[in-house]
């Protein structure tokens, strides 16, 4: 199963003293989050439903971080094997949820003292193959959307022609080849996992974004690949 960076992110942000709202669309996974991280505010929300995300946004105030970790992988079968079912799964998870959350929380992130948006993209977006065409295309689209969010933040702040505001919000893309958890490495101790990035590294990098300058970070693509 693909490595999920969500739990590592929850742990890292809670350790850093942040108030964490953890979201999932699956009750079983949410129950596990509640059990593992009782200090987090865990909520059920279908992030592919814009109305549901807007409702969620209306119940929260002062959000200063959106760590988008909705992912998954489908591939194989060459170009003609790129099925509609796989495309729907990937476009819903990687693109639609990103569009919905960044629109619903845009103004809160912009108003924050230091607002941050981050996604985890993949090297496949820049080097697509026939067998991962659906996945690479969805990742590339997500990167394009984050670049547009960065442009919106820039224009709303330092891009103002009259009385420009200091830039406080930033949208960032992390780039990895693939993710791995400590549990996966422990289960296969002889496997090298060459080129893989541990989810704890992604989580630490996300926490570290609040220590950087928004003007420098906004629109950046940061490689976390070894």
mmCIF file of C-alpha atoms in Angstrom:
data_model
loop_
_atom_site.group_PDB
_atom_site.id
_atom_site.type_symbol
_atom_site.label_atom_id
_atom_site.label_comp_id
_atom_site.label_asym_id
_atom_site.label_seq_id
_atom_site.Cartn_x
_atom_site.Cartn_y
_atom_site.Cartn_z
ATOM 1 C CA UNK A 1 0.000 0.000 0.000
ATOM 2 C CA UNK A 2 1.229 3.549 -0.691
ATOM 3 C CA UNK A 3 2.834 5.272 2.272
ATOM 4 C CA UNK A 4 0.530 7.795 3.915
ATOM 5 C CA UNK A 5 2.262 10.904 5.324
ATOM 6 C CA UNK A 6 -0.805 12.076 7.258
ATOM 7 C CA UNK A 7 0.003 10.476 10.626
ATOM 8 C CA UNK A 8 3.615 11.692 10.469
ATOM 9 C CA UNK A 9 2.374 15.217 9.747
ATOM 10 C CA UNK A 10 -0.058 15.080 12.673
ATOM 11 C CA UNK A 11 2.719 13.952 14.998
ATOM 12 C CA UNK A 12 5.168 16.607 13.787
ATOM 13 C CA UNK A 13 2.753 19.517 14.053
ATOM 14 C CA UNK A 14 1.430 18.449 17.451
ATOM 15 C CA UNK A 15 4.998 18.136 18.702
ATOM 16 C CA UNK A 16 5.651 21.650 17.392
ATOM 17 C CA UNK A 17 2.731 22.931 19.489
ATOM 18 C CA UNK A 18 0.304 23.532 16.624
ATOM 19 C CA UNK A 19 -3.454 23.150 16.762
ATOM 20 C CA UNK A 20 -4.133 20.363 14.271
ATOM 21 C CA UNK A 21 -7.367 19.697 12.409
ATOM 22 C CA UNK A 22 -7.011 16.268 10.799
ATOM 23 C CA UNK A 23 -9.424 15.444 7.984
ATOM 24 C CA UNK A 24 -10.392 12.192 6.333
ATOM 25 C CA UNK A 25 -13.269 10.974 4.196
ATOM 26 C CA UNK A 26 -13.131 7.432 5.590
ATOM 27 C CA UNK A 27 -14.522 6.737 9.047
ATOM 28 C CA UNK A 28 -12.154 3.841 9.713
ATOM 29 C CA UNK A 29 -9.059 5.901 8.993
ATOM 30 C CA UNK A 30 -10.504 8.772 11.012
ATOM 31 C CA UNK A 31 -11.097 6.473 13.991
ATOM 32 C CA UNK A 32 -7.441 5.435 13.804
ATOM 33 C CA UNK A 33 -6.355 9.096 13.752
ATOM 34 C CA UNK A 34 -8.496 9.794 16.812
ATOM 35 C CA UNK A 35 -6.947 6.839 18.626
ATOM 36 C CA UNK A 36 -3.388 7.761 17.662
ATOM 37 C CA UNK A 37 -3.678 11.537 18.088
ATOM 38 C CA UNK A 38 -6.286 12.421 20.710
ATOM 39 C CA UNK A 39 -4.976 16.000 20.844
ATOM 40 C CA UNK A 40 -5.919 16.580 17.198
ATOM 41 C CA UNK A 41 -9.342 17.829 16.117
ATOM 42 C CA UNK A 42 -10.231 14.933 13.795
ATOM 43 C CA UNK A 43 -13.164 15.473 11.446
ATOM 44 C CA UNK A 44 -14.905 13.558 8.688
ATOM 45 C CA UNK A 45 -15.121 15.530 5.436
ATOM 46 C CA UNK A 46 -15.365 14.629 1.763
ATOM 47 C CA UNK A 47 -12.816 17.054 0.344
ATOM 48 C CA UNK A 48 -14.046 16.281 -3.177
ATOM 49 C CA UNK A 49 -17.349 17.979 -2.260
ATOM 50 C CA UNK A 50 -16.849 21.750 -2.459
ATOM 51 C CA UNK A 51 -20.014 22.517 -0.486
ATOM 52 C CA UNK A 52 -18.817 20.245 2.320
ATOM 53 C CA UNK A 53 -15.403 21.925 2.358
ATOM 54 C CA UNK A 54 -17.006 25.368 2.432
ATOM 55 C CA UNK A 55 -19.130 24.269 5.390
ATOM 56 C CA UNK A 56 -16.006 22.996 7.126
ATOM 57 C CA UNK A 57 -14.246 26.293 6.488
ATOM 58 C CA UNK A 58 -17.124 28.209 8.052
ATOM 59 C CA UNK A 59 -16.692 26.259 11.304
ATOM 60 C CA UNK A 60 -12.980 27.060 11.576
ATOM 61 C CA UNK A 61 -11.341 30.407 12.241
ATOM 62 C CA UNK A 62 -7.742 31.497 11.891
ATOM 63 C CA UNK A 63 -6.466 28.614 9.765
ATOM 64 C CA UNK A 64 -2.835 29.326 8.869
ATOM 65 C CA UNK A 65 -1.803 26.067 7.230
ATOM 66 C CA UNK A 66 -3.203 23.701 4.615
ATOM 67 C CA UNK A 67 -1.122 20.533 4.331
ATOM 68 C CA UNK A 68 -2.643 18.683 1.382
ATOM 69 C CA UNK A 69 -1.734 15.014 1.670
ATOM 70 C CA UNK A 70 -4.521 13.411 -0.357
ATOM 71 C CA UNK A 71 -2.839 11.044 -2.766
ATOM 72 C CA UNK A 72 -2.666 7.527 -4.065
ATOM 73 C CA UNK A 73 -1.243 5.895 -7.165
ATOM 74 C CA UNK A 74 -2.672 4.049 -10.134
ATOM 75 C CA UNK A 75 -0.620 2.992 -13.128
ATOM 76 C CA UNK A 76 0.605 0.303 -15.454
ATOM 77 C CA UNK A 77 -0.752 -1.088 -18.694
ATOM 78 C CA UNK A 78 0.902 1.357 -21.061
ATOM 79 C CA UNK A 79 -0.894 4.336 -22.569
ATOM 80 C CA UNK A 80 -3.923 2.348 -23.682
ATOM 81 C CA UNK A 81 -4.176 0.850 -20.216
ATOM 82 C CA UNK A 82 -4.765 4.245 -18.575
ATOM 83 C CA UNK A 83 -8.353 3.573 -17.555
ATOM 84 C CA UNK A 84 -11.141 6.056 -16.909
ATOM 85 C CA UNK A 85 -11.618 4.568 -13.443
ATOM 86 C CA UNK A 86 -7.988 5.236 -12.581
ATOM 87 C CA UNK A 87 -8.202 8.766 -13.974
ATOM 88 C CA UNK A 88 -11.328 9.495 -11.922
ATOM 89 C CA UNK A 89 -9.634 8.206 -8.769
ATOM 90 C CA UNK A 90 -6.495 10.278 -9.355
ATOM 91 C CA UNK A 91 -8.133 13.461 -10.574
ATOM 92 C CA UNK A 92 -10.586 13.414 -7.676
ATOM 93 C CA UNK A 93 -7.925 12.824 -5.027
ATOM 94 C CA UNK A 94 -5.022 14.830 -6.395
ATOM 95 C CA UNK A 95 -6.784 17.712 -8.167
ATOM 96 C CA UNK A 96 -10.391 18.176 -7.028
ATOM 97 C CA UNK A 97 -9.629 18.037 -3.311
ATOM 98 C CA UNK A 98 -6.813 20.551 -3.797
ATOM 99 C CA UNK A 99 -9.002 22.946 -5.765
ATOM 100 C CA UNK A 100 -11.734 22.759 -3.155
ATOM 101 C CA UNK A 101 -9.592 23.211 -0.073
ATOM 102 C CA UNK A 102 -7.453 26.042 -1.434
ATOM 103 C CA UNK A 103 -10.523 27.977 -2.566
ATOM 104 C CA UNK A 104 -12.428 27.438 0.664
ATOM 105 C CA UNK A 105 -9.490 28.405 2.905
ATOM 106 C CA UNK A 106 -7.835 30.976 0.616
ATOM 107 C CA UNK A 107 -8.934 34.066 2.526
ATOM 108 C CA UNK A 108 -8.115 32.625 5.950
ATOM 109 C CA UNK A 109 -4.620 31.674 4.769
ATOM 110 C CA UNK A 110 -4.142 35.113 3.247
ATOM 111 C CA UNK A 111 -5.231 36.821 6.468
ATOM 112 C CA UNK A 112 -2.966 34.704 8.675
ATOM 113 C CA UNK A 113 0.253 36.052 10.129
ATOM 114 C CA UNK A 114 2.024 33.306 8.182
ATOM 115 C CA UNK A 115 -0.229 31.269 5.898
ATOM 116 C CA UNK A 116 1.148 28.187 4.173
ATOM 117 C CA UNK A 117 -0.176 25.736 1.568
ATOM 118 C CA UNK A 118 1.861 22.687 0.623
ATOM 119 C CA UNK A 119 1.339 19.662 -1.603
ATOM 120 C CA UNK A 120 3.504 16.616 -2.189
ATOM 121 C CA UNK A 121 4.118 16.126 -5.885
ATOM 122 C CA UNK A 122 6.285 13.590 -7.663
ATOM 123 C CA UNK A 123 9.206 13.519 -10.059
ATOM 124 C CA UNK A 124 6.834 11.652 -12.401
ATOM 125 C CA UNK A 125 5.128 14.956 -13.222
ATOM 126 C CA UNK A 126 8.279 16.124 -15.008
ATOM 127 C CA UNK A 127 9.176 12.734 -16.499
ATOM 128 C CA UNK A 128 5.889 11.035 -17.451
ATOM 129 C CA UNK A 129 5.836 7.581 -18.971
ATOM 130 C CA UNK A 130 3.119 5.762 -20.844
ATOM 131 C CA UNK A 131 2.485 3.500 -17.880
ATOM 132 C CA UNK A 132 1.996 6.333 -15.401
ATOM 133 C CA UNK A 133 0.363 8.875 -17.746
ATOM 134 C CA UNK A 134 -2.754 9.309 -15.601
ATOM 135 C CA UNK A 135 -0.751 9.755 -12.419
ATOM 136 C CA UNK A 136 1.856 12.089 -13.918
ATOM 137 C CA UNK A 137 -0.807 14.233 -15.555
ATOM 138 C CA UNK A 138 -2.783 14.572 -12.330
ATOM 139 C CA UNK A 139 0.365 15.499 -10.400
ATOM 140 C CA UNK A 140 1.315 18.066 -13.055
ATOM 141 C CA UNK A 141 -2.164 19.573 -12.835
ATOM 142 C CA UNK A 142 -1.860 19.804 -9.047
ATOM 143 C CA UNK A 143 1.472 21.591 -9.428
ATOM 144 C CA UNK A 144 -0.126 24.046 -11.857
ATOM 145 C CA UNK A 145 -2.938 24.729 -9.405
ATOM 146 C CA UNK A 146 -0.494 25.427 -6.572
ATOM 147 C CA UNK A 147 1.396 27.807 -8.859
ATOM 148 C CA UNK A 148 -1.883 29.625 -9.438
ATOM 149 C CA UNK A 149 -2.519 29.791 -5.679
ATOM 150 C CA UNK A 150 0.955 31.278 -5.278
ATOM 151 C CA UNK A 151 0.126 33.875 -7.921
ATOM 152 C CA UNK A 152 -3.098 34.748 -6.080
ATOM 153 C CA UNK A 153 -1.215 35.196 -2.802
ATOM 154 C CA UNK A 154 1.456 37.297 -4.525
ATOM 155 C CA UNK A 155 -1.008 39.601 -6.258
ATOM 156 C CA UNK A 156 -3.120 40.036 -3.127
ATOM 157 C CA UNK A 157 -0.114 41.204 -1.139
ATOM 158 C CA UNK A 158 3.172 42.450 -2.556
ATOM 159 C CA UNK A 159 1.693 42.660 -6.052
ATOM 160 C CA UNK A 160 -0.502 45.605 -5.110
ATOM 161 C CA UNK A 161 0.535 48.708 -7.051
ATOM 162 C CA UNK A 162 -0.560 51.032 -4.245
ATOM 163 C CA UNK A 163 0.450 50.410 -0.640
ATOM 164 C CA UNK A 164 1.751 46.850 -1.161
ATOM 165 C CA UNK A 165 1.365 44.595 1.840
ATOM 166 C CA UNK A 166 4.206 42.481 3.215
ATOM 167 C CA UNK A 167 3.903 38.994 1.813
ATOM 168 C CA UNK A 168 2.851 36.559 4.522
ATOM 169 C CA UNK A 169 1.201 33.692 2.616
ATOM 170 C CA UNK A 170 3.022 31.105 0.519
ATOM 171 C CA UNK A 171 2.057 28.089 -1.572
ATOM 172 C CA UNK A 172 4.776 25.447 -1.906
ATOM 173 C CA UNK A 173 5.278 22.159 -3.748
ATOM 174 C CA UNK A 174 7.422 19.377 -2.312
ATOM 175 C CA UNK A 175 8.745 16.940 -4.921
ATOM 176 C CA UNK A 176 9.562 13.315 -4.151
ATOM 177 C CA UNK A 177 10.041 10.119 -6.140
ATOM 178 C CA UNK A 178 8.085 7.938 -3.722
ATOM 179 C CA UNK A 179 7.306 7.796 -0.016
ATOM 180 C CA UNK A 180 8.099 5.202 2.617
ATOM 181 C CA UNK A 181 7.207 4.800 6.290
ATOM 182 C CA UNK A 182 9.303 3.429 9.133
ATOM 183 C CA UNK A 183 6.904 0.488 9.301
ATOM 184 C CA UNK A 184 7.430 -0.361 5.630
ATOM 185 C CA UNK A 185 11.201 -0.225 6.006
ATOM 186 C CA UNK A 186 11.051 -2.414 9.103
ATOM 187 C CA UNK A 187 8.885 -4.952 7.269
ATOM 188 C CA UNK A 188 11.429 -5.220 4.426
ATOM 189 C CA UNK A 189 14.805 -4.625 6.086
ATOM 190 C CA UNK A 190 16.819 -5.883 3.103
ATOM 191 C CA UNK A 191 15.054 -3.663 0.557
ATOM 192 C CA UNK A 192 17.072 -0.511 -0.217
ATOM 193 C CA UNK A 193 14.080 1.764 -1.006
ATOM 194 C CA UNK A 194 16.451 3.686 -3.274
ATOM 195 C CA UNK A 195 15.221 7.202 -3.981
ATOM 196 C CA UNK A 196 12.393 6.986 -1.471
ATOM 197 C CA UNK A 197 11.673 9.791 1.000
ATOM 198 C CA UNK A 198 10.550 8.920 4.521
ATOM 199 C CA UNK A 199 7.221 10.460 5.499
ATOM 200 C CA UNK A 200 8.817 11.904 8.641
ATOM 201 C CA UNK A 201 11.103 14.003 6.420
ATOM 202 C CA UNK A 202 8.074 15.385 4.579
ATOM 203 C CA UNK A 203 6.395 16.206 7.878
ATOM 204 C CA UNK A 204 9.488 17.957 9.236
ATOM 205 C CA UNK A 205 9.860 19.975 6.030
ATOM 206 C CA UNK A 206 6.221 21.056 6.271
ATOM 207 C CA UNK A 207 6.672 22.263 9.858
ATOM 208 C CA UNK A 208 9.813 24.102 8.779
ATOM 209 C CA UNK A 209 7.908 26.203 6.240
ATOM 210 C CA UNK A 210 6.810 28.546 9.025
ATOM 211 C CA UNK A 211 10.452 29.405 9.642
ATOM 212 C CA UNK A 212 11.010 30.663 6.107
ATOM 213 C CA UNK A 213 10.224 33.945 4.371
ATOM 214 C CA UNK A 214 6.898 33.877 2.522
ATOM 215 C CA UNK A 215 8.234 35.896 -0.421
ATOM 216 C CA UNK A 216 11.006 33.345 -0.947
ATOM 217 C CA UNK A 217 8.840 30.271 -0.393
ATOM 218 C CA UNK A 218 5.822 31.337 -2.431
ATOM 219 C CA UNK A 219 5.687 29.329 -5.640
ATOM 220 C CA UNK A 220 8.770 27.299 -4.764
ATOM 221 C CA UNK A 221 9.258 23.667 -5.762
ATOM 222 C CA UNK A 222 11.407 22.002 -3.138
ATOM 223 C CA UNK A 223 12.941 18.605 -3.791
ATOM 224 C CA UNK A 224 12.831 16.173 -0.892
ATOM 225 C CA UNK A 225 14.147 13.299 -2.953
ATOM 226 C CA UNK A 226 17.456 11.820 -1.737
#
